CSV table of C-alpha atoms and ligand atoms in Angstrom, one decimal:
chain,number,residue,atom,x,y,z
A,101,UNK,CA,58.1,5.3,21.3
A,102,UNK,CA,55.0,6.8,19.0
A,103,UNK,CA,57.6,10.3,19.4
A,104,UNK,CA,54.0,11.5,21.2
A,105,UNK,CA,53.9,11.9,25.0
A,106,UNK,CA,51.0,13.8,26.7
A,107,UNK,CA,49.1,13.8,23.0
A,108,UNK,CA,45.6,13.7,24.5
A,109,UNK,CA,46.0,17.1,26.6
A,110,UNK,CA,47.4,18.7,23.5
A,111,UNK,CA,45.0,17.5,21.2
A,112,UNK,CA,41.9,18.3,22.7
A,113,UNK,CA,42.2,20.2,25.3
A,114,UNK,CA,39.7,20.0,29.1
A,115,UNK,CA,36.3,19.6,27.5
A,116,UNK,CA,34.6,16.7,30.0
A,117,UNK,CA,32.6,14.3,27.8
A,118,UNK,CA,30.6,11.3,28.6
A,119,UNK,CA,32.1,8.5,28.8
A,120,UNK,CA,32.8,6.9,25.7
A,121,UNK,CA,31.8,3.5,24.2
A,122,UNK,CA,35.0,1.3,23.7
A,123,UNK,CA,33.8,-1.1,21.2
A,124,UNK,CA,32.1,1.3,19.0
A,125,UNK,CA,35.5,3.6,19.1
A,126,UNK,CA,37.6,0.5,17.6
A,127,UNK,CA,35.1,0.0,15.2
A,128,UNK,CA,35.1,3.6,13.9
A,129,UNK,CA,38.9,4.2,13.9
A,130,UNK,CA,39.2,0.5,12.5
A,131,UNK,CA,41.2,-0.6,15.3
A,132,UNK,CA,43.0,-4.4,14.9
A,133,UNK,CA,43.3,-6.3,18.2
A,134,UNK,CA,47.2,-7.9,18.8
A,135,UNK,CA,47.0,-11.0,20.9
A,136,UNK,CA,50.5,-11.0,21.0
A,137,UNK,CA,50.3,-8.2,23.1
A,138,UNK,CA,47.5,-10.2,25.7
A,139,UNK,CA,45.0,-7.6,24.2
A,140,UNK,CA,41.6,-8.2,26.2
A,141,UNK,CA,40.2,-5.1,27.3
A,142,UNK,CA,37.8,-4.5,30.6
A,143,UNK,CA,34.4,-4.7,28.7
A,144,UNK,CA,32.3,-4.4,31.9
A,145,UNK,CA,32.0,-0.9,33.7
A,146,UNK,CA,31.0,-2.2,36.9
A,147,UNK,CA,34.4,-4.2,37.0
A,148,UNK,CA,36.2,-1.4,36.4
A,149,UNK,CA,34.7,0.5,39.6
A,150,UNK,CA,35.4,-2.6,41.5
A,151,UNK,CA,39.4,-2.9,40.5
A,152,UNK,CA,39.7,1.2,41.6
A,153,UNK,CA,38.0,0.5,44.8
A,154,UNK,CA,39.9,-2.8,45.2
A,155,UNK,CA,43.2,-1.0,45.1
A,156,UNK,CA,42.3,2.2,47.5
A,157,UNK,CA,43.6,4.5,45.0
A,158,UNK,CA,42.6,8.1,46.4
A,159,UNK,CA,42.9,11.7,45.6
A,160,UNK,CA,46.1,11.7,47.1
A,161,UNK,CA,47.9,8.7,44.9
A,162,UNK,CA,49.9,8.8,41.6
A,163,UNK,CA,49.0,5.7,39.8
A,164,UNK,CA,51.0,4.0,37.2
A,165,UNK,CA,49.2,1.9,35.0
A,166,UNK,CA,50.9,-0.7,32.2
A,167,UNK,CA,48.7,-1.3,29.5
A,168,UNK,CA,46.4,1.2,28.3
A,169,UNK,CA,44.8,-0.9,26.1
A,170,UNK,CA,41.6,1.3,25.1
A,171,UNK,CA,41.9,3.1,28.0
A,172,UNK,CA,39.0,2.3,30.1
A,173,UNK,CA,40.7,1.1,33.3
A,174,UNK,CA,42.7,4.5,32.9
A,175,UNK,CA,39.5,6.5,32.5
A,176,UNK,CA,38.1,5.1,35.8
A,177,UNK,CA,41.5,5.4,37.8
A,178,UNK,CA,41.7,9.2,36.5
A,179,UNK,CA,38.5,9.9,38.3
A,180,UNK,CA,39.9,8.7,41.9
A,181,UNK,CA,43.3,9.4,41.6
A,182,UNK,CA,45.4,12.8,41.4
A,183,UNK,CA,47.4,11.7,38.4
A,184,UNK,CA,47.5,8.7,36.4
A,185,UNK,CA,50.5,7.9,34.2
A,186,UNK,CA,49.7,5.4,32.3
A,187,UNK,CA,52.4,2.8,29.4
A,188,UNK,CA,51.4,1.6,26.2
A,189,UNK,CA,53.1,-0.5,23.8
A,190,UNK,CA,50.8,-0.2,20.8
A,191,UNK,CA,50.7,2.9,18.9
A,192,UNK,CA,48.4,2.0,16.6
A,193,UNK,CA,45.8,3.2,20.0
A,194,UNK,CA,47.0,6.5,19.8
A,195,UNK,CA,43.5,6.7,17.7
A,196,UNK,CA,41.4,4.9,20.2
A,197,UNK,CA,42.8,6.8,23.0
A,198,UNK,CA,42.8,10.3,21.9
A,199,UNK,CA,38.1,9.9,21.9
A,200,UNK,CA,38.2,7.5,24.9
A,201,UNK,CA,39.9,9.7,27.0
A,202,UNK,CA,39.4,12.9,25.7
A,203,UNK,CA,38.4,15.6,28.5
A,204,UNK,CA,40.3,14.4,30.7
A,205,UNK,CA,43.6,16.5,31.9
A,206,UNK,CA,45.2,14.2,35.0
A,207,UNK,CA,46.4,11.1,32.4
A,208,UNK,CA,49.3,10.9,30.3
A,209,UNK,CA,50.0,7.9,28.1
A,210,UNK,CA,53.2,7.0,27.8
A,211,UNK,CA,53.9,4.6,24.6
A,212,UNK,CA,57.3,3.0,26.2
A,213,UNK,CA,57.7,-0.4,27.7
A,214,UNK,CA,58.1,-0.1,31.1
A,215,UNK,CA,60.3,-3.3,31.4
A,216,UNK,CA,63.1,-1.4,29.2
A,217,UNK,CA,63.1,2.1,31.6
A,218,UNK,CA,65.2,2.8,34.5
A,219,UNK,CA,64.0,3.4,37.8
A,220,UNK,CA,65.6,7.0,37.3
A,221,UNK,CA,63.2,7.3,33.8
A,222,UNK,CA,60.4,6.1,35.3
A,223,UNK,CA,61.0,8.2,38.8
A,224,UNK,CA,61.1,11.3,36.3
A,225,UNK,CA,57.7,11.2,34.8
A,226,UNK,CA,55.8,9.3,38.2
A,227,UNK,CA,57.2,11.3,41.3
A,228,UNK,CA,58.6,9.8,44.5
A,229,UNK,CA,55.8,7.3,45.4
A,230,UNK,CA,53.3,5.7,43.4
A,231,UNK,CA,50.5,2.8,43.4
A,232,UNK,CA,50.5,0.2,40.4
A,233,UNK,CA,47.1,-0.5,38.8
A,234,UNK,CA,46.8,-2.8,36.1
A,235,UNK,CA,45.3,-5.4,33.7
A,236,UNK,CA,48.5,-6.8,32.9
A,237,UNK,CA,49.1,-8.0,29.6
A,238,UNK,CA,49.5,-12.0,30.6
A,239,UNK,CA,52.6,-13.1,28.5
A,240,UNK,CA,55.0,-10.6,30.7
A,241,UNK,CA,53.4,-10.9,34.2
A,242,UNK,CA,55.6,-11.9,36.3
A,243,UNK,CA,58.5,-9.8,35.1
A,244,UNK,CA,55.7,-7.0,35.1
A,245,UNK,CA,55.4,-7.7,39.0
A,246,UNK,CA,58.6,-8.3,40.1
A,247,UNK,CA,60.2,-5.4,38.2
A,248,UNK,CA,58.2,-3.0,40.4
A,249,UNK,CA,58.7,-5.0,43.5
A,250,UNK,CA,62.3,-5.1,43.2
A,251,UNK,CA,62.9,-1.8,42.2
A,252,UNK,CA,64.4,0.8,44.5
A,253,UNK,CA,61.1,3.2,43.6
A,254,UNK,CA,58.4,3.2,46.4
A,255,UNK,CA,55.9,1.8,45.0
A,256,UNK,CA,53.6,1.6,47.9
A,257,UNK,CA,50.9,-1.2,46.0
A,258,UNK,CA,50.1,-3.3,43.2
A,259,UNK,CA,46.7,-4.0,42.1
A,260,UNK,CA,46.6,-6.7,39.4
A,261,UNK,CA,44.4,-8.5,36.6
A,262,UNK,CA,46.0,-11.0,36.0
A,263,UNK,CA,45.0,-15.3,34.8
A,264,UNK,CA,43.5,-17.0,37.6
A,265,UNK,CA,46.1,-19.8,37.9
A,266,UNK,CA,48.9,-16.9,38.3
A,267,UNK,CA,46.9,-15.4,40.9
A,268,UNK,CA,46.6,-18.4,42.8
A,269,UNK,CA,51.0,-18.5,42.4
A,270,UNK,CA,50.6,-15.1,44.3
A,271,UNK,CA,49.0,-16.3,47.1
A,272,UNK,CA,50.2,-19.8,47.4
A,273,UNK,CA,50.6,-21.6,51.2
A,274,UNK,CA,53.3,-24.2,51.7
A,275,UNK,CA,52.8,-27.5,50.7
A,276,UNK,CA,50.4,-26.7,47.9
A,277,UNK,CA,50.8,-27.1,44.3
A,278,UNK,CA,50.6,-23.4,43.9
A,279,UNK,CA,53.4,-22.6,45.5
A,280,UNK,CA,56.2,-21.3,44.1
A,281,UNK,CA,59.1,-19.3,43.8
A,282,UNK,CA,57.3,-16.2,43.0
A,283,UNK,CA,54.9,-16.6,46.0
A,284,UNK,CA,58.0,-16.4,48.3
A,285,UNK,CA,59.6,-13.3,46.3
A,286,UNK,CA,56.3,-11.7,46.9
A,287,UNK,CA,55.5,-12.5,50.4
A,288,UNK,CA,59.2,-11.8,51.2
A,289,UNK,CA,58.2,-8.0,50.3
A,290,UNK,CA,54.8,-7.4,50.7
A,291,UNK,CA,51.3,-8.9,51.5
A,292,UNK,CA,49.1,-10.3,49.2
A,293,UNK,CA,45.7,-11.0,48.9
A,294,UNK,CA,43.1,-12.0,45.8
A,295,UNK,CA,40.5,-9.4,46.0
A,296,UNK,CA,38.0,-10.6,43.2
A,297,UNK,CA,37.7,-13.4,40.7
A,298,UNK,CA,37.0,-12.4,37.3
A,299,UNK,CA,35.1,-14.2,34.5
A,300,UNK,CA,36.7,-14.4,31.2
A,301,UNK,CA,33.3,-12.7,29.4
A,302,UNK,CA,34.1,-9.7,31.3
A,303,UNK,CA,36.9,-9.0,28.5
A,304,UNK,CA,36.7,-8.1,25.1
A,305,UNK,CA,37.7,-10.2,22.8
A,306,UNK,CA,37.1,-12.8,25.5
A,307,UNK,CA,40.0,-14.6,26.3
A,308,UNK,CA,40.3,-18.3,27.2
A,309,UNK,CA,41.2,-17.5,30.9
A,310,UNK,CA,39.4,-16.3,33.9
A,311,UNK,CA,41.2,-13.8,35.7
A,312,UNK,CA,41.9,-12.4,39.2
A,313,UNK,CA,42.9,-9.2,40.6
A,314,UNK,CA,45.0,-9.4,43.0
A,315,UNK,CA,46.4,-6.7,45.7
A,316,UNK,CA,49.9,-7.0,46.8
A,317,UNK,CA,50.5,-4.2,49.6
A,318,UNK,CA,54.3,-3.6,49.4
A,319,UNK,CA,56.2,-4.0,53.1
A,320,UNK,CA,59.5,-3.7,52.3
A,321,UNK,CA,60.9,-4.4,56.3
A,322,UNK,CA,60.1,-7.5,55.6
A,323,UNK,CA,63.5,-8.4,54.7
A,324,UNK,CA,65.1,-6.2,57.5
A,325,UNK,CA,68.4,-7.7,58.8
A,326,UNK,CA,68.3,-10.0,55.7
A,327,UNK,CA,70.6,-10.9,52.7
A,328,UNK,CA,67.8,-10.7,49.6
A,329,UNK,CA,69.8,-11.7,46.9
A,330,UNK,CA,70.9,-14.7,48.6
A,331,UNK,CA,67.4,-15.5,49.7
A,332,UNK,CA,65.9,-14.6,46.1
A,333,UNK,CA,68.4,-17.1,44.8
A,334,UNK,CA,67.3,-19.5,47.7
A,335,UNK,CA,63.7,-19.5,46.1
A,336,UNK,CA,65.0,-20.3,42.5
A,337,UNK,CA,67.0,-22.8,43.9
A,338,UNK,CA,64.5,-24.7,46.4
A,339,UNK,CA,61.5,-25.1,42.9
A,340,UNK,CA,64.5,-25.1,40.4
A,341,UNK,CA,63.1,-28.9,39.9
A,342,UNK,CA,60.3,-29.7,42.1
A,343,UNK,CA,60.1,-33.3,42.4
A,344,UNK,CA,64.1,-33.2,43.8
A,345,UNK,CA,64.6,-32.6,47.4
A,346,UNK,CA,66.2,-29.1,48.2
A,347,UNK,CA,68.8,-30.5,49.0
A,348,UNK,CA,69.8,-32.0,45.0
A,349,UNK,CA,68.5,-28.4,44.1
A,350,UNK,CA,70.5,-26.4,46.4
A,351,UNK,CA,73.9,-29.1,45.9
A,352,UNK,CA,73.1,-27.7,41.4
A,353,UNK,CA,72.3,-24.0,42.3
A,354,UNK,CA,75.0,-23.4,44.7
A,355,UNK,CA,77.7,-25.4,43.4
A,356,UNK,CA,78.6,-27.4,46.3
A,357,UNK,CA,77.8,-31.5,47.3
A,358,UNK,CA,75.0,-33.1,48.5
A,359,UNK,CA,76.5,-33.7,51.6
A,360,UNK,CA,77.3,-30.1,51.9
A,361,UNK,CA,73.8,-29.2,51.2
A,362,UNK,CA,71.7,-31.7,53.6
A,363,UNK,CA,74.2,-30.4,56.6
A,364,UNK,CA,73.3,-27.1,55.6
A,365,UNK,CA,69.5,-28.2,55.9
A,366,UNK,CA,70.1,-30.2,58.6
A,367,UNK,CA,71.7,-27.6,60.5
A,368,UNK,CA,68.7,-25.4,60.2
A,369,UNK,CA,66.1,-27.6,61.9
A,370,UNK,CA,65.3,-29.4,58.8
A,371,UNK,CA,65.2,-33.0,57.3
A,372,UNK,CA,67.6,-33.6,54.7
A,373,UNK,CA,65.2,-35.2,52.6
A,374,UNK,CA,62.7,-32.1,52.9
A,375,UNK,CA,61.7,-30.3,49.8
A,376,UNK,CA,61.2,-26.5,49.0
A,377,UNK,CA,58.0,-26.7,48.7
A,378,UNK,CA,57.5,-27.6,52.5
A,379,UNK,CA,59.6,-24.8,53.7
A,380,UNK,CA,57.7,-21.2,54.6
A,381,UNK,CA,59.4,-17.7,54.1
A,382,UNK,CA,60.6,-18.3,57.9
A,383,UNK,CA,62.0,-21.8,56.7
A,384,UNK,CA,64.3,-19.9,54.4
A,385,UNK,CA,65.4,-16.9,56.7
A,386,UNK,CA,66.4,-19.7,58.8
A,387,UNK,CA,68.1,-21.7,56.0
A,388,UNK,CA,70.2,-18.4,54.5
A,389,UNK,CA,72.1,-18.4,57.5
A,390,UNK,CA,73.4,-21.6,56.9
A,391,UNK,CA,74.8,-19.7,53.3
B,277,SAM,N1,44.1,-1.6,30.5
B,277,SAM,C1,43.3,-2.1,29.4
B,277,SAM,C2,42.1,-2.7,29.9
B,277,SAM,O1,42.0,-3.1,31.0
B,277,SAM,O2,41.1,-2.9,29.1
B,277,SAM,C3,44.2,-3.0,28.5
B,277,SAM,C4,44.6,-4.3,29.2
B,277,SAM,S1,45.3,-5.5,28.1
B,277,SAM,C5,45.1,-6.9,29.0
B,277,SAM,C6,47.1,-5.2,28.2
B,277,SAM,C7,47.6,-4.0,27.4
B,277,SAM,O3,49.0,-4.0,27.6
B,277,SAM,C8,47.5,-4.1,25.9
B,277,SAM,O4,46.9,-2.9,25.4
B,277,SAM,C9,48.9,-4.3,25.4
B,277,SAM,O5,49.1,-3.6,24.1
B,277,SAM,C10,49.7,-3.6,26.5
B,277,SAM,N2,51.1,-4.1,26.6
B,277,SAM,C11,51.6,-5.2,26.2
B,277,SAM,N3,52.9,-5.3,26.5
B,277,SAM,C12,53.2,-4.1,27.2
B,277,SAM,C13,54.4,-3.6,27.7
B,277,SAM,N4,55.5,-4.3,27.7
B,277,SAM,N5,54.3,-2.4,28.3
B,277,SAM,C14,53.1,-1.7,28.3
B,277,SAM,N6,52.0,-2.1,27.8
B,277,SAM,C15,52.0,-3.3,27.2
């Protein structure tokens, strides 16, 4: 994207430095925060040990990591991990990045968006397997998430920064106002579980959020035996309008009647006047065989 890959090996080499301060590096390469870009960097080194431990990232794991940002989270993953590759939007941190990481020769900064690569681009530069690591950049999170959980790659985890409320989506039980579609596309695929909850003065500049990280474990035989496009669709569906009972939403999503849709519901154990929000991922398994 920058027409750079791999810059900070080239440029400077193996020497091992200590590690560098973020904020005065912006200040002396005069670097201009984008909040477009949900720029709020991991100001706080004790965080950062705590979000590498959080996501059992060992000596063994390739880690991808979207959002370099200044490159402190990377720093601290390259030190447990045997690789780190790591995407960047902004190439205006080219600067930043070649001090703060420099010395270090298991990171390469890719300046793509992840969102616009194939599985087969991103399979080329991460390997077979890989764990996600990340302090997302808010305004693309859940696209950020799902396109590595519905990807063919084997992504074996993500760890995620992400805003509090989101995280609270993530992990959502039935018959709370959390819950939502995307806490059923995750749990449908994986386990997930808030590890830590993050105060918003931990960032630089400080946002107006707190945050969480949260770890999704990714268990793909969850859906075994199951059609998951039809159940995916069953999700957007069921929380397509939340104060209409699934079966108005199902009757708009799947083109059929009302009728049609509360037999369907009926049929599999529930009331026809029940609405998404009551049913758990079993619920739906049950309810996709009715489709
Ligand atoms: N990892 C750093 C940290 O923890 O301090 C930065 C995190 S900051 C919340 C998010 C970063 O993601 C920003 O540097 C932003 O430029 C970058 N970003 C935004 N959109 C992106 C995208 N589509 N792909 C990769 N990086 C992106």
């Amino acid at each position: 994207m920058c027409g750079t890959r791999g810059f900070i090996q080239e440029n400077f080499g193996k020497v091992k430095m200590e590690d560098p301060n973020l904020k005065s590096i912006i200040n002396d390469v005069g670097f201009r925060f984008n909040k477009a870009l949900g720029q709020n960097f991991i100001s706080d080194a004790n965080l950062l040990t705590a979000i590498v431990a959080d996501s059992g990232v060992n000596a063994d794991d390739v880690v991808v990591e979207i959002g370099t940002g200044g490159g402190t989270l990377t720093r601290a993953l390259s030190a447990a991990a045997k690789r780190v590759i790591s995407f960047e939007v902004d190439c205006n941190l080219q600067s930043v990045l070649a001090l703060s990481l420099r010395g270090i020769d298991n990171v390469e900064v890719v300046f793509r968006d992840v969102l616009k690569m194939s599985d087969e681009e991103l399979r080329a530069l991460t390997g077979d397997s890989f764990k996600v690591v990340a302090n997302l950049p808010y305004y693309i999170t859940t696209p950020l998430v799902m396109r590595f959980l519905e990807s063919a790659l084997d992504v074996k985890s993500l760890t995620v920064m992400v805003q509090q409320e989101v995280a609270d989506r993530f992990v959502a039980k039935p018959d709370t106002a959390d819950y939502a579609a995307i806490t059923l596309a995750i749990e449908s695929c994986a386990d997930a579980r808030i590890t830590r909850k993050v105060n918003r003065k931990n960032f630089y500049p400080v946002p107006n959020v707190d945050s969480a990280v949260v770890r999704i474990d990714v268990d793909r035989t969850k859906l075994d035996g199951e059609d998951a496009p039809l159940l995916r669709k069953l999700f957007k569906a069921a929380f397509a309008m939340r104060r209409k009972t699934l079966a108005n939403n199902l009757s708009a999503a799947f083109g059929i009647d009302k009728q049609d849709a509360s037999e369907r519901i009926t049929k599999a154990g529930f009331s026809p006047m029940v609405r998404g929000e009551a049913l758990s991922l079993e619920d739906f398994k049950k309810l996709s065989r009715q489709f």
